């Protein structure tokens, strides 16, 4: 299975493609950051990002597109652009008939590090270890996009439907807890 | 000049096309509401709205697309979808080389009613009067899209660059005040 992860952002949008391998391993196919110049008008910035998202999807033909779930209360100054880029990624996938999965930042951190409160550097280190990269994936946006893709590959689907938690790894249990917490009431 | 106005929304997206006529008059070309079913996944809802925005732009070939400016602090539960649909409208315009203008709700209200605090029914009445419609445009989303287009046609460009305010109508002065207020510090 090939997952394309998108860490949405108007100034910097992280993007990463990961293939699952036998034996719960994963391989990085490509990683990058789509940028748009802050001095350009928003419509042209969104068009730039949209065209580059389309190019990545056409080149890598993912089975699933995983997008970071954006919350309205998080970083008010940039949330509109972030939401808009997330929307463009969703439409680019839907237009190709590719399913879209949304994962929260804490789900992603828990999936790759075992804790929903991991910091950026912990995520980068674990992504590098999981994908057997010689160097830490940089910048953080790129690492986050790879982490999103890994999170989707490793999501403990059984756990969410009440499966046997004894068979879960610590990372999977943390993931399930973060996932459940994210379903609670929120404003 | 032909303006296509978009009052963005994921469940209901108002859309309206208005032509300017000589003597500060305006004519309604088309009006409608793009809807997407709330029980559909967000990616498919966005795709539905995106395809219908494309169809409207291809059919009516506007000179400008006017989109309501969305603020992050406004209506947290729906703001993400609203921002995403606004982004789709911007990209649809940019892809066709059509310029995009953003107007705040108070600018729009001031432009058509003379006050930035007008209620929905006042806006509907003034839109009907300006466009010489036999009935009030309904629903409110549709009226707001027409009001956005009128706001763009009637924007007092001179006033914003410090033009002679004595030559402005009351509606234009209210518009300029609302525009200036909206440029103030904001979070």
PDB file of N, CA and C in Angstrom, chain A residues 42-43 46-47 80 83-85 87-88, chain B residues 8 53 67 70 81-93 102:
ATOM      1  N   UNK A  42      -3.324  35.499  -2.188  1.00  0.00           N
ATOM      2  CA  UNK A  42      -3.701  34.180  -1.649  1.00  0.00           C
ATOM      3  C   UNK A  42      -4.229  33.261  -2.746  1.00  0.00           C
ATOM      4  N   UNK A  43      -5.006  33.798  -3.694  1.00  0.00           N
ATOM      5  CA  UNK A  43      -5.553  32.929  -4.741  1.00  0.00           C
ATOM      6  C   UNK A  43      -4.434  32.295  -5.565  1.00  0.00           C
ATOM      7  N   UNK A  46      -2.616  29.643  -3.447  1.00  0.00           N
ATOM      8  CA  UNK A  46      -3.380  28.391  -3.395  1.00  0.00           C
ATOM      9  C   UNK A  46      -3.285  27.648  -4.724  1.00  0.00           C
ATOM     10  N   UNK A  47      -3.315  28.391  -5.822  1.00  0.00           N
ATOM     11  CA  UNK A  47      -3.188  27.748  -7.141  1.00  0.00           C
ATOM     12  C   UNK A  47      -1.845  27.045  -7.275  1.00  0.00           C
ATOM     13  N   UNK A  80      -6.477  29.617   8.532  1.00  0.00           N
ATOM     14  CA  UNK A  80      -7.294  29.681   7.326  1.00  0.00           C
ATOM     15  C   UNK A  80      -6.544  29.092   6.129  1.00  0.00           C
ATOM     16  N   UNK A  83      -6.228  25.338   6.532  1.00  0.00           N
ATOM     17  CA  UNK A  83      -7.488  24.650   6.208  1.00  0.00           C
ATOM     18  C   UNK A  83      -7.705  24.611   4.702  1.00  0.00           C
ATOM     19  N   UNK A  84      -7.379  25.705   4.026  1.00  0.00           N
ATOM     20  CA  UNK A  84      -7.603  25.761   2.584  1.00  0.00           C
ATOM     21  C   UNK A  84      -6.698  24.787   1.837  1.00  0.00           C
ATOM     22  N   UNK A  85      -5.441  24.676   2.272  1.00  0.00           N
ATOM     23  CA  UNK A  85      -4.530  23.731   1.623  1.00  0.00           C
ATOM     24  C   UNK A  85      -4.968  22.292   1.906  1.00  0.00           C
ATOM     25  N   UNK A  87      -7.993  21.357   2.281  1.00  0.00           N
ATOM     26  CA  UNK A  87      -9.134  21.174   1.379  1.00  0.00           C
ATOM     27  C   UNK A  87      -8.683  20.867  -0.042  1.00  0.00           C
ATOM     28  N   UNK A  88      -7.652  21.564  -0.503  1.00  0.00           N
ATOM     29  CA  UNK A  88      -7.134  21.312  -1.859  1.00  0.00           C
ATOM     30  C   UNK A  88      -6.589  19.889  -1.979  1.00  0.00           C
TER      31      UNK A  88
ATOM     32  N   UNK B   8     -19.158  31.545   0.776  1.00  0.00           N
ATOM     33  CA  UNK B   8     -18.712  30.156   0.905  1.00  0.00           C
ATOM     34  C   UNK B   8     -19.356  29.403   2.065  1.00  0.00           C
ATOM     35  N   UNK B  53     -18.663  24.845  -8.692  1.00  0.00           N
ATOM     36  CA  UNK B  53     -18.036  26.163  -8.862  1.00  0.00           C
ATOM     37  C   UNK B  53     -17.414  26.268 -10.254  1.00  0.00           C
ATOM     38  N   UNK B  67     -15.244  36.964  -3.183  1.00  0.00           N
ATOM     39  CA  UNK B  67     -15.454  35.922  -2.180  1.00  0.00           C
ATOM     40  C   UNK B  67     -15.553  36.577  -0.812  1.00  0.00           C
ATOM     41  N   UNK B  70     -13.413  35.128   5.182  1.00  0.00           N
ATOM     42  CA  UNK B  70     -13.773  34.310   6.345  1.00  0.00           C
ATOM     43  C   UNK B  70     -12.782  34.597   7.461  1.00  0.00           C
ATOM     44  N   UNK B  81     -14.829  24.209   7.028  1.00  0.00           N
ATOM     45  CA  UNK B  81     -15.470  23.941   5.736  1.00  0.00           C
ATOM     46  C   UNK B  81     -15.655  25.225   4.944  1.00  0.00           C
ATOM     47  N   UNK B  82     -16.030  26.296   5.639  1.00  0.00           N
ATOM     48  CA  UNK B  82     -16.220  27.582   4.966  1.00  0.00           C
ATOM     49  C   UNK B  82     -14.910  28.069   4.356  1.00  0.00           C
ATOM     50  N   UNK B  83     -13.832  27.965   5.133  1.00  0.00           N
ATOM     51  CA  UNK B  83     -12.515  28.377   4.628  1.00  0.00           C
ATOM     52  C   UNK B  83     -12.115  27.518   3.426  1.00  0.00           C
ATOM     53  N   UNK B  84     -12.399  26.231   3.502  1.00  0.00           N
ATOM     54  CA  UNK B  84     -12.005  25.341   2.414  1.00  0.00           C
ATOM     55  C   UNK B  84     -12.773  25.643   1.132  1.00  0.00           C
ATOM     56  N   UNK B  85     -14.067  25.936   1.262  1.00  0.00           N
ATOM     57  CA  UNK B  85     -14.843  26.276   0.063  1.00  0.00           C
ATOM     58  C   UNK B  85     -14.391  27.622  -0.503  1.00  0.00           C
ATOM     59  N   UNK B  86     -14.068  28.583   0.374  1.00  0.00           N
ATOM     60  CA  UNK B  86     -13.516  29.862  -0.104  1.00  0.00           C
ATOM     61  C   UNK B  86     -12.233  29.607  -0.884  1.00  0.00           C
ATOM     62  N   UNK B  87     -11.393  28.701  -0.388  1.00  0.00           N
ATOM     63  CA  UNK B  87     -10.142  28.362  -1.079  1.00  0.00           C
ATOM     64  C   UNK B  87     -10.409  27.742  -2.449  1.00  0.00           C
ATOM     65  N   UNK B  88     -11.398  26.873  -2.525  1.00  0.00           N
ATOM     66  CA  UNK B  88     -11.733  26.250  -3.816  1.00  0.00           C
ATOM     67  C   UNK B  88     -12.205  27.299  -4.825  1.00  0.00           C
ATOM     68  N   UNK B  89     -13.002  28.263  -4.343  1.00  0.00           N
ATOM     69  CA  UNK B  89     -13.476  29.327  -5.239  1.00  0.00           C
ATOM     70  C   UNK B  89     -12.296  30.157  -5.741  1.00  0.00           C
ATOM     71  N   UNK B  90     -11.347  30.435  -4.831  1.00  0.00           N
ATOM     72  CA  UNK B  90     -10.170  31.225  -5.232  1.00  0.00           C
ATOM     73  C   UNK B  90      -9.337  30.489  -6.275  1.00  0.00           C
ATOM     74  N   UNK B  91      -9.132  29.187  -6.056  1.00  0.00           N
ATOM     75  CA  UNK B  91      -8.324  28.411  -7.000  1.00  0.00           C
ATOM     76  C   UNK B  91      -9.045  28.276  -8.343  1.00  0.00           C
ATOM     77  N   UNK B  92     -10.369  28.089  -8.306  1.00  0.00           N
ATOM     78  CA  UNK B  92     -11.130  27.972  -9.560  1.00  0.00           C
ATOM     79  C   UNK B  92     -10.965  29.253 -10.382  1.00  0.00           C
ATOM     80  N   UNK B  93     -10.984  30.394  -9.706  1.00  0.00           N
ATOM     81  CA  UNK B  93     -10.797  31.672 -10.397  1.00  0.00           C
ATOM     82  C   UNK B  93      -9.358  31.799 -10.899  1.00  0.00           C
ATOM     83  N   UNK B 102     -11.620  39.931  -2.132  1.00  0.00           N
ATOM     84  CA  UNK B 102     -12.220  39.483  -0.875  1.00  0.00           C
ATOM     85  C   UNK B 102     -12.904  40.675  -0.218  1.00  0.00           C
TER      86      UNK B 102
END
